mmCIF file of C-alpha atoms in Angstrom:
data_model
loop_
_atom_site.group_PDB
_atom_site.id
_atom_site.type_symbol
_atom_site.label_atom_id
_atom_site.label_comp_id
_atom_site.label_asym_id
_atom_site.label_seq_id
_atom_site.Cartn_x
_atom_site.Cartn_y
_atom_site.Cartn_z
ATOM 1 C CA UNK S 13 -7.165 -33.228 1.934
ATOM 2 C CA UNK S 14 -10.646 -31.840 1.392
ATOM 3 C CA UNK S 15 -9.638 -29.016 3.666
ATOM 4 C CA UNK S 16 -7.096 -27.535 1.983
ATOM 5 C CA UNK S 17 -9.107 -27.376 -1.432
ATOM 6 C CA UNK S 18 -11.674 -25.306 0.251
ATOM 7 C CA UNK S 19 -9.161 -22.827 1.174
ATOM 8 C CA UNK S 20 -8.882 -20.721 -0.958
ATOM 9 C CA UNK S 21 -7.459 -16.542 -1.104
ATOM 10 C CA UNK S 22 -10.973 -14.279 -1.424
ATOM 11 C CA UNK S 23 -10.645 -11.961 -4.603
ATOM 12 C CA UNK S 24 -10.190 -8.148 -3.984
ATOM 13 C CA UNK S 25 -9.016 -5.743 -5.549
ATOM 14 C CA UNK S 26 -7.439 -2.201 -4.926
ATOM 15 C CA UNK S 27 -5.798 0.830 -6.669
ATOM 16 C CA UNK S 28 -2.489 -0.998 -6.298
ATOM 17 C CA UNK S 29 -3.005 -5.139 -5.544
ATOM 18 C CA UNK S 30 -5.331 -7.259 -6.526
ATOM 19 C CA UNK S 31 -6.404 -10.955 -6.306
ATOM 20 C CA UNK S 32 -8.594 -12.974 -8.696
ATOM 21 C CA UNK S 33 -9.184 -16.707 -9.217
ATOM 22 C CA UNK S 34 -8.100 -16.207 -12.890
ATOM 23 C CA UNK S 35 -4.607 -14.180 -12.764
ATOM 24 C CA UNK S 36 -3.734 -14.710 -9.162
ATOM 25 C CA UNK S 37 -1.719 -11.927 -7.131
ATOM 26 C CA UNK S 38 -1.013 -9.001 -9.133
ATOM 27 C CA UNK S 39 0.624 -5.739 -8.477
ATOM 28 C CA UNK S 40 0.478 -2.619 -10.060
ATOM 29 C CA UNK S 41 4.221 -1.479 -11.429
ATOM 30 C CA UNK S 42 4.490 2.157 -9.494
ATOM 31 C CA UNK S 43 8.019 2.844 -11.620
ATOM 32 C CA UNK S 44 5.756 3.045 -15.046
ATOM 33 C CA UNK S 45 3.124 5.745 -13.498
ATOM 34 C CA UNK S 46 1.599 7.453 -14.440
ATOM 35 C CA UNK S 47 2.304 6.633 -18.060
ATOM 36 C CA UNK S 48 1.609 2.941 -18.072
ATOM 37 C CA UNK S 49 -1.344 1.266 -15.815
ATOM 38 C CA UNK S 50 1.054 -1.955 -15.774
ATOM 39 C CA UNK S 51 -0.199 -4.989 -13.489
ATOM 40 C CA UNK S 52 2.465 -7.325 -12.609
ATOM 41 C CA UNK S 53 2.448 -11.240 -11.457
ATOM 42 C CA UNK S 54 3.182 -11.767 -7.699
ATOM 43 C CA UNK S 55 2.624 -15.110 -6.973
ATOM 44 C CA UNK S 56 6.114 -16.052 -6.823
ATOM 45 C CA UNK S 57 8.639 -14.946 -4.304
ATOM 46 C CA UNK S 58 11.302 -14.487 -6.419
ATOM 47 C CA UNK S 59 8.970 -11.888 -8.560
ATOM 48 C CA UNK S 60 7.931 -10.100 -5.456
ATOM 49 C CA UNK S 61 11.095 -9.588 -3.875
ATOM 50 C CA UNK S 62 12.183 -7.968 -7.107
ATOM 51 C CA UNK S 63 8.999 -5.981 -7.092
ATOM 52 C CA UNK S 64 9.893 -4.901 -3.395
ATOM 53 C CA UNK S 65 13.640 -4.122 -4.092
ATOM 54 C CA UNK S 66 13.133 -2.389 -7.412
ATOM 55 C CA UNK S 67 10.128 0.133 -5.958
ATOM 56 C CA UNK S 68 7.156 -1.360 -7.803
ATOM 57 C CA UNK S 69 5.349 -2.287 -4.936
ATOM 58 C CA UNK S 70 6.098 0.667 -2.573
ATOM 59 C CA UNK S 71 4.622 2.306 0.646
ATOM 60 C CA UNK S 72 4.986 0.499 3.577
ATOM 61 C CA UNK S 73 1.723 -0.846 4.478
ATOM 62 C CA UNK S 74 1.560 -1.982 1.029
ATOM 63 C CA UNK S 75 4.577 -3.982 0.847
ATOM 64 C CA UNK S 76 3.911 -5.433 4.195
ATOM 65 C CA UNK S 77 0.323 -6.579 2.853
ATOM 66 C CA UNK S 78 1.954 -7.869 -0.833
ATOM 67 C CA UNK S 79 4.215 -10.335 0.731
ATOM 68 C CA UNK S 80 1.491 -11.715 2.970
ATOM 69 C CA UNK S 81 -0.469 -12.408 0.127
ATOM 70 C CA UNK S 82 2.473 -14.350 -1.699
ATOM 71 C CA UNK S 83 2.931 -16.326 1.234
ATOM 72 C CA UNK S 84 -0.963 -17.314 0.987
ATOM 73 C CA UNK S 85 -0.119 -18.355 -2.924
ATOM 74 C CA UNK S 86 2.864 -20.274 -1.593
ATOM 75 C CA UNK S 87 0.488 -22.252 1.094
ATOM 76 C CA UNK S 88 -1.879 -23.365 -1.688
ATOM 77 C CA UNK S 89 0.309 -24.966 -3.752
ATOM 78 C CA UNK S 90 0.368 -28.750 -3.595
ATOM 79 C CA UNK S 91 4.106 -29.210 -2.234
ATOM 80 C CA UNK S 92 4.335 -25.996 0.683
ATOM 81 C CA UNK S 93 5.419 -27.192 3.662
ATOM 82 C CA UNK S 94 5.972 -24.955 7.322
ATOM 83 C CA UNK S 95 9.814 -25.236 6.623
ATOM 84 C CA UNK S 96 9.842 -23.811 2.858
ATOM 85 C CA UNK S 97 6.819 -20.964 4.073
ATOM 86 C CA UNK S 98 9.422 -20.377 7.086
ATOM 87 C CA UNK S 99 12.498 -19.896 4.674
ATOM 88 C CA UNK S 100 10.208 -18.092 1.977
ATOM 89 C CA UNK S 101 9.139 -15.455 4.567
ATOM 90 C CA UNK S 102 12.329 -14.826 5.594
ATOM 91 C CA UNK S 103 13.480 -14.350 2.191
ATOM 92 C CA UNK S 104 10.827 -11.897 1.338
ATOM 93 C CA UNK S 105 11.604 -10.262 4.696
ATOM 94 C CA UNK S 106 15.257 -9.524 3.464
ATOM 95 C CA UNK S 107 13.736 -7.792 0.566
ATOM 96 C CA UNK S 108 13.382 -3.959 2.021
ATOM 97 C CA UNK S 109 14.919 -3.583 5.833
ATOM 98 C CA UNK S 110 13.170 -0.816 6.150
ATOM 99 C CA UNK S 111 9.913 -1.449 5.950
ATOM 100 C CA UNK S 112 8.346 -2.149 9.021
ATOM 101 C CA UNK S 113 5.377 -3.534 8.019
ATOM 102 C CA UNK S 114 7.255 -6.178 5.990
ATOM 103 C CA UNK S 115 8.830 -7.420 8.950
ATOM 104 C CA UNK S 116 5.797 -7.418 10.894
ATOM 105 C CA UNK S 117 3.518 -9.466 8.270
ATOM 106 C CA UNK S 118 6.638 -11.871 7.650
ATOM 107 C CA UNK S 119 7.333 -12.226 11.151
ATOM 108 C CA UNK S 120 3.655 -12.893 12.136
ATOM 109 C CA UNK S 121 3.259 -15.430 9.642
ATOM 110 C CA UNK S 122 6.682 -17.455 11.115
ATOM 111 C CA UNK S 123 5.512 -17.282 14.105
ATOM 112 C CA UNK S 124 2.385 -18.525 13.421
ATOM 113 C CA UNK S 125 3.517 -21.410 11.167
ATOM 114 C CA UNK S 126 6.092 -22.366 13.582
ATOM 115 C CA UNK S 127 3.446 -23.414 16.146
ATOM 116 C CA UNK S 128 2.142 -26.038 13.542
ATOM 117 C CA UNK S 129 2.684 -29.475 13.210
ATOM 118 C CA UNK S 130 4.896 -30.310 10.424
ATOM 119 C CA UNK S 131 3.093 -32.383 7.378
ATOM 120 C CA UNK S 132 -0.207 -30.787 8.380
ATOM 121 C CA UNK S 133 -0.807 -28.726 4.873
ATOM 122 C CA UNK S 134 -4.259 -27.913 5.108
ATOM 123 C CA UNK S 135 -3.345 -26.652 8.521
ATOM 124 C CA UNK S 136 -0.281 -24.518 6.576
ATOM 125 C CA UNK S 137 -2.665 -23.019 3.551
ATOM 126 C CA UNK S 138 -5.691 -22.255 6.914
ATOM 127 C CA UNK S 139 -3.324 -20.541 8.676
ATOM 128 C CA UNK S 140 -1.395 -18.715 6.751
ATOM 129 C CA UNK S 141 -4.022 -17.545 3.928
ATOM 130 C CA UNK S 142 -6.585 -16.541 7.018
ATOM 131 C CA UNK S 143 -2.943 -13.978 8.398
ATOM 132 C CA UNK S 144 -3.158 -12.754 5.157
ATOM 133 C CA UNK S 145 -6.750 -11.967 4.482
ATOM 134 C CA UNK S 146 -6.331 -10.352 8.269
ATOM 135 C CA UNK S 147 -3.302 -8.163 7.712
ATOM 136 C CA UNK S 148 -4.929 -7.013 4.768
ATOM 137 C CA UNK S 149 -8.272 -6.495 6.258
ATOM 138 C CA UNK S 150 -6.803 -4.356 9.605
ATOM 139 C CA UNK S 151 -4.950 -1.900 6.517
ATOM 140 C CA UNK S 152 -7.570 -1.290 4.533
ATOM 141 C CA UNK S 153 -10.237 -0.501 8.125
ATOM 142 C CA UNK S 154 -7.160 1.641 9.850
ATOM 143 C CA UNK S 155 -7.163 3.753 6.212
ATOM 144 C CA UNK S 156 -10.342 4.209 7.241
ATOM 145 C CA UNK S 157 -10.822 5.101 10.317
ATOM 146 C CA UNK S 158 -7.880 7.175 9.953
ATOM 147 C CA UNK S 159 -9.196 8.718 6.900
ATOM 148 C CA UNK S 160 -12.741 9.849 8.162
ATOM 149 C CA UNK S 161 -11.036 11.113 11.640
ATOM 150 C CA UNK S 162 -8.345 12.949 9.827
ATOM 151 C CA UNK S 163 -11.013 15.207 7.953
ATOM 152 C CA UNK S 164 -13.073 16.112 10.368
ATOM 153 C CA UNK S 165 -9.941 18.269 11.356
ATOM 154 C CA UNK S 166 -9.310 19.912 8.183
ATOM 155 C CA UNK S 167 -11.435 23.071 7.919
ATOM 156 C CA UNK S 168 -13.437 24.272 4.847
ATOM 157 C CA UNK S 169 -11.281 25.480 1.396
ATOM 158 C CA UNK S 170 -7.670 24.820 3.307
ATOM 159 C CA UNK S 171 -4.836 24.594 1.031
ATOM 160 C CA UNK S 172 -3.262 21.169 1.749
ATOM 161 C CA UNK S 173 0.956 20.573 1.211
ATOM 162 C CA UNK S 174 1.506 17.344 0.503
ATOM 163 C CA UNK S 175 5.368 14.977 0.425
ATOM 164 C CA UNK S 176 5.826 11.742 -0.692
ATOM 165 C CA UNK S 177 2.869 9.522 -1.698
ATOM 166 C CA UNK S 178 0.721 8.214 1.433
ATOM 167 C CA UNK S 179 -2.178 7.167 -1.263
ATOM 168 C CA UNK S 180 -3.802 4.013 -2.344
ATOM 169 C CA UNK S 181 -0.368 3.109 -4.177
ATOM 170 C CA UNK S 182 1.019 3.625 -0.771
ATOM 171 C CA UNK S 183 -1.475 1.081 0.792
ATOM 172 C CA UNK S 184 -3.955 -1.347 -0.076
ATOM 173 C CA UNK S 185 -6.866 1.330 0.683
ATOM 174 C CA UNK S 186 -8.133 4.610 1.254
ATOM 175 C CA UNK S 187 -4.376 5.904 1.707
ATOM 176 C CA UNK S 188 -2.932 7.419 5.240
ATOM 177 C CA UNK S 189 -2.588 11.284 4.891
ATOM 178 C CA UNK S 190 -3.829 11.070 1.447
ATOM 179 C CA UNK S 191 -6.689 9.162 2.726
ATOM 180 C CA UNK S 192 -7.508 12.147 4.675
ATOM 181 C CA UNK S 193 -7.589 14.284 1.703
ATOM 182 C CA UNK S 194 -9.550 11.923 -0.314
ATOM 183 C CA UNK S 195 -12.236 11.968 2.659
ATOM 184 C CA UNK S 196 -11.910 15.688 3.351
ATOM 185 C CA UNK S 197 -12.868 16.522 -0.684
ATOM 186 C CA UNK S 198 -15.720 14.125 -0.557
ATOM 187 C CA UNK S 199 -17.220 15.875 2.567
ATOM 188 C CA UNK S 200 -17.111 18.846 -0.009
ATOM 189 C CA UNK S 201 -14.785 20.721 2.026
ATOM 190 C CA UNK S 202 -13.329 22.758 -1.352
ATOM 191 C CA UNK S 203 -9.776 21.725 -0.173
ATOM 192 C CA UNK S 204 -7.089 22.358 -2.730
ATOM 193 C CA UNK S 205 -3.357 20.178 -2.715
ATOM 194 C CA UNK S 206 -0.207 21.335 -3.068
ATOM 195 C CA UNK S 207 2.141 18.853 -4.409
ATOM 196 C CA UNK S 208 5.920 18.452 -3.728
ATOM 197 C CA UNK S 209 7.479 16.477 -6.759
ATOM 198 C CA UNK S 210 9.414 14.779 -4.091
ATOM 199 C CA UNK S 211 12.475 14.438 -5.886
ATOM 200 C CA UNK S 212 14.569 12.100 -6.066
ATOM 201 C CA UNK S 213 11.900 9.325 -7.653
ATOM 202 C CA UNK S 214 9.019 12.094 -7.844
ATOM 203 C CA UNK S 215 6.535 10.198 -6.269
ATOM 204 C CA UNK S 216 4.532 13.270 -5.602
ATOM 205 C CA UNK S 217 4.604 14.526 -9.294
ATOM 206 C CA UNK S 218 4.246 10.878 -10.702
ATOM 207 C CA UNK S 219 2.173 9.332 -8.205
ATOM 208 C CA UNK S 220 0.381 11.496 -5.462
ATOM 209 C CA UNK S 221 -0.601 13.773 -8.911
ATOM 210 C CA UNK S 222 -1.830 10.550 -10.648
ATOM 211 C CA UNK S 223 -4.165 9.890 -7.583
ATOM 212 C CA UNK S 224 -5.693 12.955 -7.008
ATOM 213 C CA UNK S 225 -6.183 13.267 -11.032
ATOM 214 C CA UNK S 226 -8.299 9.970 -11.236
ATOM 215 C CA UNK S 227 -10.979 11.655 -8.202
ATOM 216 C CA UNK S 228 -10.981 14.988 -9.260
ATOM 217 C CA UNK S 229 -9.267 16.707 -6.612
ATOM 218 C CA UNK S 230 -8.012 19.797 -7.103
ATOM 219 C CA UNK S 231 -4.463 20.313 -6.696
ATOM 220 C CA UNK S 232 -1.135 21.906 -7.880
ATOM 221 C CA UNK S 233 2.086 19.925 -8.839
ATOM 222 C CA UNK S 234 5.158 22.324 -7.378
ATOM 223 C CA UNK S 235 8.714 21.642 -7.094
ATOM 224 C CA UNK S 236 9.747 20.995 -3.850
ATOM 225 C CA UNK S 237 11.960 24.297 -3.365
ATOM 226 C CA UNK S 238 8.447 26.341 -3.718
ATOM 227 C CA UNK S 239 7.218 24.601 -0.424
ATOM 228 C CA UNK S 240 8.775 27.039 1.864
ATOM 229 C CA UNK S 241 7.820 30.096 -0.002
ATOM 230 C CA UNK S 242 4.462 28.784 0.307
ATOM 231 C CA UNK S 243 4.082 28.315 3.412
ATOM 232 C CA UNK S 244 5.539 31.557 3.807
ATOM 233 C CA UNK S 245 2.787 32.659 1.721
ATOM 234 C CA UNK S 246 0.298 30.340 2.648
ATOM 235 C CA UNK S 247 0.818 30.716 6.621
ATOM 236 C CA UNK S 248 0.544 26.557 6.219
ATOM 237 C CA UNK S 249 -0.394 25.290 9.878
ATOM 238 C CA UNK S 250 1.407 21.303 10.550
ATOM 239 C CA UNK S 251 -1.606 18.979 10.132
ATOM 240 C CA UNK S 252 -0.254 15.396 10.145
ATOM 241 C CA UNK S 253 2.989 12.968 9.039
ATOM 242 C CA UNK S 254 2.922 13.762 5.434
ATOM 243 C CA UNK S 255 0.444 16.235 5.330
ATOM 244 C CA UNK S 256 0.305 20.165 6.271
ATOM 245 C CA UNK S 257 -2.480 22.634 6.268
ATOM 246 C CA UNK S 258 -2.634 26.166 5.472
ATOM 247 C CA UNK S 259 -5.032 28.275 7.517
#
């Protein structure tokens, strides 16, 4: 039908997903950083659930918001139907049981489906490219909101400890704690971050490093033993999941 050729997925793009007419869903491979800036194909589900399982698409929100988005590819192609999008999501939702935000996207988008009449496609591709475009949207504006709140509380030249990566690999914006950061250095608040490596996978040494490298934020990659002395040190004050603040 007409409809369902003037649905279509908007482009965007972010520091780790991205959507354009020309290469479709893509996802940034987060095991080659930050050696290799490596962009990925994640139209299919059988490419993003090895994506998911194998850590290149990592960070909860993100994975939550990456299989939404290869739902939306599934809906546009010529033979989706409710039952395969049903079955696809739950195969995508299998893919990491513990992120939460994977079940929630997946489980919205059966739900959703479910309520439609079978046969309808340009009702399928509507529905299930508009969840999409909306669980995307409501990540990127909480990053936000998040972000800007978080540094008002962080006080001028603190030293910042961070764990993990909560960046934008972690989600499809600004980044959760590391949002904060990000918003606290462009406020010019002369903050500098302390890294864990965060062994095992060294996210912080490959990843949170590689983020706050590309803006210019000054920081200082330590192995995660030192974190204790430093805070000894540093008399570091608890600031937020992820995150804490030296005084």
């Amino acid at each position: 039908s007409n409809d369902s050729q003037m649905t279509r997925i908007e482009p965007f793009a972010y520091l780790s997903i991205r959507f354009t007419n020309e290469e479709g869903l893509e996802i940034l491979d987060q095991t080659q950083l930050p050696d290799k800036e490596n962009w990925l194909k994640g139209g299919e589900p059988k490419e993003m659930f090895e994506h998911i399982k194998r850590l290149s698409v990592r960070g909860a929100p993100l994975i939550g918001v990456a299989a939404a988005m290869c739902l939306a590819v599934q809906s546009l192609k010529g033979d989706a139907t409710k039952e395969g999008i049903i079955d696809t999501a739950e195969y995508l939702r299998s893919a990491r049981p513990t992120a939460v935000n994977l079940m929630n996207s997946c489980d919205a988008i059966i739900a959703s489906v479910k309520l439609l009449p079978s046969g309808d496609q340009s009702a399928l591709c509507n529905d299930v490219v508009r969840l999409a475009r909306e669980i995307l949207i409501r990540e990127v504006e909480m990053n936000d909101s998040m972000s800007n709140y978080g540094a008002s509380l962080v006080s001028e030249g603190e030293g910042i400890l961070t764990h993990c990566n909560t960046g934008g690999l972690a989600t499809p914006g600004k980044g959760t704690a590391l949002g904060v950061i990000r918003s606290a250095h462009l406020q010019g608040k002369k903050i500098h971050v302390y890294v864990d490596e965060t062994r095992p996978l060294l996210q912080g040494a490959r990843l949170t490093a590689y983020e706050l490298q590309r803006e210019g934020i000054p920081y200082t990659l330590i192995c995660d033993n030192m974190a204790a002395t430093l805070m000894n040190k540093e008399r570091f004050r608890e600031f937020s999941l992820d995150l804490i603040v030296s005084q």
